[in-house]
mmCIF file of C-alpha atoms in Angstrom:
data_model
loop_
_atom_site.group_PDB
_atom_site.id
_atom_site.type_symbol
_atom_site.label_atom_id
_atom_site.label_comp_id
_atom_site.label_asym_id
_atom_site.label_seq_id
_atom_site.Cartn_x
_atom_site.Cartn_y
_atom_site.Cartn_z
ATOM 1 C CA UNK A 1 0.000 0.000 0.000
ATOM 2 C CA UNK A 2 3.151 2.322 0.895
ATOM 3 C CA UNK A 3 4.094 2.117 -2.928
ATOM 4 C CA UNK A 4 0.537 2.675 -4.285
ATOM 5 C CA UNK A 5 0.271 5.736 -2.055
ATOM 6 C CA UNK A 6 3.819 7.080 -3.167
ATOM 7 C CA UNK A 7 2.171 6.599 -6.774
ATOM 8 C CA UNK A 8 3.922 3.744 -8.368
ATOM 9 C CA UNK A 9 0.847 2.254 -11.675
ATOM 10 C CA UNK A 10 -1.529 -0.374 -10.708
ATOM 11 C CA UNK A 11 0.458 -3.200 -12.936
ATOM 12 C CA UNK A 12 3.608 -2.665 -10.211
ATOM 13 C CA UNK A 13 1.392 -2.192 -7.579
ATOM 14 C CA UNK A 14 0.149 -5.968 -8.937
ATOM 15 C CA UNK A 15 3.438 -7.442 -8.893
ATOM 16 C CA UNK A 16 4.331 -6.293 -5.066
ATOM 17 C CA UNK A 17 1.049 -7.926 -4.264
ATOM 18 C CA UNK A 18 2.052 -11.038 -6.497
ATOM 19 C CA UNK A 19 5.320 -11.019 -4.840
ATOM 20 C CA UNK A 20 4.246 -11.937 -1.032
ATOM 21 C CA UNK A 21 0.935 -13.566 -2.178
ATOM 22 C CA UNK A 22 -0.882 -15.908 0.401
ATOM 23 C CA UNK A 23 -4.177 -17.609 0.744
ATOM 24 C CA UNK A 24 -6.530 -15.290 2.442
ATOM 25 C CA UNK A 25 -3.936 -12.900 3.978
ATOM 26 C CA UNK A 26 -3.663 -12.369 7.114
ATOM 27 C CA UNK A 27 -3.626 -8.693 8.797
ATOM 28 C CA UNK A 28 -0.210 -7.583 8.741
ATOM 29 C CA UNK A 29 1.046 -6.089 12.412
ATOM 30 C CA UNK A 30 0.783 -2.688 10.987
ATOM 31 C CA UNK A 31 -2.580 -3.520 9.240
ATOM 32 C CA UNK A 32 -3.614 -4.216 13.249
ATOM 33 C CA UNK A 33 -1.747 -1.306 14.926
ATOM 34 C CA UNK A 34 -3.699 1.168 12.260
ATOM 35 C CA UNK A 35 -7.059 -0.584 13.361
ATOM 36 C CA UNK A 36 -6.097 0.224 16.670
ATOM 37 C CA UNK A 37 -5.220 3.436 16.059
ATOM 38 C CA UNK A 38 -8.740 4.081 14.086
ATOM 39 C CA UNK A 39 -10.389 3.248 17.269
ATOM 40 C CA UNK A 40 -9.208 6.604 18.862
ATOM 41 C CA UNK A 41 -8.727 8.520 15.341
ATOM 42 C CA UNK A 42 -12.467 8.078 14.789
ATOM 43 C CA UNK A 43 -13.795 7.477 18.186
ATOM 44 C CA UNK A 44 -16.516 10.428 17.511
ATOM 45 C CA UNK A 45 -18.013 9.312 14.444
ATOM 46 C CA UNK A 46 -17.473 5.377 15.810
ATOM 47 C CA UNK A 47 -20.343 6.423 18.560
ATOM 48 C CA UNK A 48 -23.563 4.471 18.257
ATOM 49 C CA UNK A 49 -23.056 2.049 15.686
ATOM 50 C CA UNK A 50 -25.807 -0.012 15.355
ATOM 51 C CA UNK A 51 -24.575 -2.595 12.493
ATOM 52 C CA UNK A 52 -21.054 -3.802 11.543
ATOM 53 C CA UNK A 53 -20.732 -4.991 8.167
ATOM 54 C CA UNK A 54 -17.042 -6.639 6.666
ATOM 55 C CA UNK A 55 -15.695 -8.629 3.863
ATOM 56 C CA UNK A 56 -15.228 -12.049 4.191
ATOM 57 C CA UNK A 57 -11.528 -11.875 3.819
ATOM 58 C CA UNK A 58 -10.215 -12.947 7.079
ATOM 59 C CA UNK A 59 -7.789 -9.116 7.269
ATOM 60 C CA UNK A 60 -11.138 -7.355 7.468
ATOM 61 C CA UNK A 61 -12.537 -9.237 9.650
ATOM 62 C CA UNK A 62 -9.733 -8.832 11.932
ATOM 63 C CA UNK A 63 -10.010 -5.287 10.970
ATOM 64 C CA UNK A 64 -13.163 -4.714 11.749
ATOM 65 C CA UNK A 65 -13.439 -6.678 15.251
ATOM 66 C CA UNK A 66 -9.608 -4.513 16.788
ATOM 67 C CA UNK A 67 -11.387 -1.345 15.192
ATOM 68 C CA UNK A 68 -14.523 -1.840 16.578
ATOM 69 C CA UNK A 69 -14.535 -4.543 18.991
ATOM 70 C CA UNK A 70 -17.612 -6.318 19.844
ATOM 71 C CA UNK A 71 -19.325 -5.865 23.518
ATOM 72 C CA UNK A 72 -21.424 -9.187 24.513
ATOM 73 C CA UNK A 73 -24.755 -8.233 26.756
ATOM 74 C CA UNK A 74 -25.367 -11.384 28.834
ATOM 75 C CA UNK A 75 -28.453 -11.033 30.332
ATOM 76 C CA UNK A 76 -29.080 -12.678 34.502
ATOM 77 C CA UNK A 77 -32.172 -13.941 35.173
ATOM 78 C CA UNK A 78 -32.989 -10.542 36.607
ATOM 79 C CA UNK A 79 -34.673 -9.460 33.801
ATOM 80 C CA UNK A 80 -33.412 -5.334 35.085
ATOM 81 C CA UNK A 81 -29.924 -6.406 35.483
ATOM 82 C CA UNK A 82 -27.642 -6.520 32.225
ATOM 83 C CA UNK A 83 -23.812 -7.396 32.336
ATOM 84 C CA UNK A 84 -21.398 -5.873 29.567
ATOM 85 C CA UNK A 85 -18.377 -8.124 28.589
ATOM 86 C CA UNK A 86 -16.117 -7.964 25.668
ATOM 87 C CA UNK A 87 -15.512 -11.015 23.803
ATOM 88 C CA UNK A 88 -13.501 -13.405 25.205
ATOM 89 C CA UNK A 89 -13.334 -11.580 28.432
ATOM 90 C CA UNK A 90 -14.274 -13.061 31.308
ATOM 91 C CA UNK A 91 -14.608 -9.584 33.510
ATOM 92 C CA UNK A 92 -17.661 -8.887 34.090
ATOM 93 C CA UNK A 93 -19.044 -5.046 35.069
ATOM 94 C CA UNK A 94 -21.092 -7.211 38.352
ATOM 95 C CA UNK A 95 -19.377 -9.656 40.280
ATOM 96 C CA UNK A 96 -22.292 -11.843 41.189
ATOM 97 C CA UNK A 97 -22.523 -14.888 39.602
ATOM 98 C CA UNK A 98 -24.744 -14.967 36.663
ATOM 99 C CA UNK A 99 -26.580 -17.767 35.236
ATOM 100 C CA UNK A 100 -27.078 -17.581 31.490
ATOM 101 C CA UNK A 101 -28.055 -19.741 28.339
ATOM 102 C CA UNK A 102 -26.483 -19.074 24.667
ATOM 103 C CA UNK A 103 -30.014 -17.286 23.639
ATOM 104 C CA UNK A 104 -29.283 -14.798 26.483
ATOM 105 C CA UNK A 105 -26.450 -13.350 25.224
ATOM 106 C CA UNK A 106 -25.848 -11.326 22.403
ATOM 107 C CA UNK A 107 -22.797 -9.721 20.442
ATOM 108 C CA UNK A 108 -23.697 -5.735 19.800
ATOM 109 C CA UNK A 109 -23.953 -3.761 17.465
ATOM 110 C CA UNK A 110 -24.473 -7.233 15.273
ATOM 111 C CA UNK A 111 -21.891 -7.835 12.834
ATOM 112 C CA UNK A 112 -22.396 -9.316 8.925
ATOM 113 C CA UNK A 113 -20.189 -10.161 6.546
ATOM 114 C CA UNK A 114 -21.199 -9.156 2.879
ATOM 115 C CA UNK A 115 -19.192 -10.700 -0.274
ATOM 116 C CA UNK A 116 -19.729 -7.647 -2.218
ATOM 117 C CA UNK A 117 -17.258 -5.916 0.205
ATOM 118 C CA UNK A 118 -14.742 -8.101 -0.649
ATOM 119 C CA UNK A 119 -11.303 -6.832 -2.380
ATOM 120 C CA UNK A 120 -11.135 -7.175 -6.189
ATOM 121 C CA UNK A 121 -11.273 -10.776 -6.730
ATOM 122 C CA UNK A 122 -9.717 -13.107 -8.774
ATOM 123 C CA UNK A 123 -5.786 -14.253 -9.953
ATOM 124 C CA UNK A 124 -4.211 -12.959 -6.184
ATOM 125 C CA UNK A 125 -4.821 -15.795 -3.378
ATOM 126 C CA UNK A 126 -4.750 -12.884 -0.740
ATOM 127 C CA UNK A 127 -8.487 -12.579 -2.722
ATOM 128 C CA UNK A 128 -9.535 -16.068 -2.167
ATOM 129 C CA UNK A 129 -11.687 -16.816 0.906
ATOM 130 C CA UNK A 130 -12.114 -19.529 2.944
ATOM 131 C CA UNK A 131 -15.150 -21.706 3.393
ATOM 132 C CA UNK A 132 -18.036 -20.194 5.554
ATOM 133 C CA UNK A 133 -17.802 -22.872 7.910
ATOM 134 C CA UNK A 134 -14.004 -22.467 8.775
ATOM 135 C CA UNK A 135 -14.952 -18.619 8.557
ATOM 136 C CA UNK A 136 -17.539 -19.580 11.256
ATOM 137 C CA UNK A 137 -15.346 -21.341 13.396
ATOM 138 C CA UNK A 138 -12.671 -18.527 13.373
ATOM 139 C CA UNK A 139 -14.955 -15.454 14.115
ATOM 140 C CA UNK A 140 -18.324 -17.018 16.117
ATOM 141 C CA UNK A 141 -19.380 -13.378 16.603
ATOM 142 C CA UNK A 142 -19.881 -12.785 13.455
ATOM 143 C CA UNK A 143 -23.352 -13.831 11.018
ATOM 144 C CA UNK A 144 -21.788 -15.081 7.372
ATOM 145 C CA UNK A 145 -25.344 -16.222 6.129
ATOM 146 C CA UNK A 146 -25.274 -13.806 3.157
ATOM 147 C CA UNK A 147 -22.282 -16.410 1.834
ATOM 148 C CA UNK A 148 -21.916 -19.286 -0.362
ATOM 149 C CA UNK A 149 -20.316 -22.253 1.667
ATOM 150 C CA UNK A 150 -17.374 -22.118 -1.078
ATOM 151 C CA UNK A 151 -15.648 -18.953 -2.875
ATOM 152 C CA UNK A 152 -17.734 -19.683 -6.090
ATOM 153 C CA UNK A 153 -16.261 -16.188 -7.612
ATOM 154 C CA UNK A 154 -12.542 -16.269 -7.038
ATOM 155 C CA UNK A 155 -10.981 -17.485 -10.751
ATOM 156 C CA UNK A 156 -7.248 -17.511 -11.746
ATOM 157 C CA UNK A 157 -8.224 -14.217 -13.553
ATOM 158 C CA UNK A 158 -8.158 -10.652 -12.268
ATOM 159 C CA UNK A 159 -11.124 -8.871 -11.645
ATOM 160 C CA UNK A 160 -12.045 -6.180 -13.882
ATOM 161 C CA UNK A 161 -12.085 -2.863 -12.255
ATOM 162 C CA UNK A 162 -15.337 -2.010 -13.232
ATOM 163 C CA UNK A 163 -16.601 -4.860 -12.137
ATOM 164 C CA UNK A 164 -15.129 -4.868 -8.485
ATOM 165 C CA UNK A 165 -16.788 -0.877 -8.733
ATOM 166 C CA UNK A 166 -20.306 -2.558 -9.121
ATOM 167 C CA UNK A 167 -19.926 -4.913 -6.843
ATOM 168 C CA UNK A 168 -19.075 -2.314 -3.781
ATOM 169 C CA UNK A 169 -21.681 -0.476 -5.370
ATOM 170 C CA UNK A 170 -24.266 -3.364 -4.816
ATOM 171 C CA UNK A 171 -23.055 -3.659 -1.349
ATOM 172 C CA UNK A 172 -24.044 -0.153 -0.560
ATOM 173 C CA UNK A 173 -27.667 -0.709 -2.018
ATOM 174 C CA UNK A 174 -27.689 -3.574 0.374
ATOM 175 C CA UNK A 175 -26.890 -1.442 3.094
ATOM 176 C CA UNK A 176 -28.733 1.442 2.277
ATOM 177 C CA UNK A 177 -31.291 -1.897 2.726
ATOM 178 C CA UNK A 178 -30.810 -2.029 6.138
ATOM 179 C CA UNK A 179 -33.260 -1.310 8.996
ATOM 180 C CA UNK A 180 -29.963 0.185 10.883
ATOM 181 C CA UNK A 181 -28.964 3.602 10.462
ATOM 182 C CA UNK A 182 -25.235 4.086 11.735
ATOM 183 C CA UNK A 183 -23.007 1.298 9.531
ATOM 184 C CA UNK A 184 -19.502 0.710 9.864
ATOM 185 C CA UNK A 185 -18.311 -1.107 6.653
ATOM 186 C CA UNK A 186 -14.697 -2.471 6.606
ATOM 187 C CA UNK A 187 -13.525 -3.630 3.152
ATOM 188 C CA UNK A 188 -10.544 -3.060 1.290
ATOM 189 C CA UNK A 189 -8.398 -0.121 -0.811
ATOM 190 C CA UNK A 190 -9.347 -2.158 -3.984
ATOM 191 C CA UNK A 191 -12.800 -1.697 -3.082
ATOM 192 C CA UNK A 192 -12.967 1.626 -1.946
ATOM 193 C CA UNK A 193 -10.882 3.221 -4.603
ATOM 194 C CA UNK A 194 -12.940 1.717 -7.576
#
């Protein structure tokens, strides 16, 4: 990304892609120390989110959840008492003990992953996702229902710009969609600049 911002064309910026290519790349360390630093860049406009939407490309995800990271509401059996923990944590904001069942909890603001966010596809293995059910298994907190159990639409071809464009572009309609009024999307520079 350094070199694409410094202005080198989109064929070299291809080839340094090419060059450390891997199956569904991960986040890089500075990939997650920028979504870190997001949280606090944009904390104001971050406020009130009600809907978090990502690709399926595992980076986003990752992206999305150190940017953003989900709160779980467990609720007790008091129905007036509500306990705030973040995932994986097990501190809870009461110290009483709680007794809860899987439907009582729940992972705000709810988070979706959308295909049409994903980077331009095709040719690039950093493009190619994994199954839903190993994307499942990975990221529980997250609802992949809107994909196909395989990557049907990765080929050994590139992507035409114009049609990575329309695809964003259909996953804004599908937002726009949405019953939710404050979205966070996380995709990718592909995406975006298209």
């Amino acid at each position: 990304e350094a070199e694409k911002d410094a202005g080198c064309s989109y064929e070299r910026f291809l080839d340094l892609m090419r060059q450390d290519d891997c199956f569904d790349a991960p986040l890089t360390e500075l990939g997650e120390q920028q979504a870190r630093e997001a949280t606090q860049t944009f904390a104001q406009h971050l406020r009130g989110i009600d809907l978090v939407v990502s690709s399926p490309l595992s980076r986003a995800l990752k992206t999305a959840d150190l940017a953003y990271p989900p709160r779980t509401i467990l609720e007790t059996k008091d129905e007036n008492a509500k306990n705030t923990v973040e995932a994986g944590s097990s501190d809870q904001t009461q110290k009483q003990p709680l007794q809860i069942s899987a439907a009582a909890a729940s992972v705000q603001p709810k988070r979706i992953c959308v295909e049409d966010f994903r980077e331009i596809n095709g040719w690039l293995l950093n493009a190619k996702r994994q199954t839903r059910t190993e994307l499942q298994l990975q990221h529980p907190h997250w609802d992949f229902s809107e994909l196909t159990e395989t990557d049907d639409t990765w080929t050994d071809t590139l992507e035409e710009q114009e049609s990575a464009a329309e695809r964003g572009y259909r996953g804004l309609l599908w937002c726009a969609a949405r019953p939710e009024q404050r979205i966070l999307v996380v995709a990718h520079g592909g995406i975006f600049r298209f």
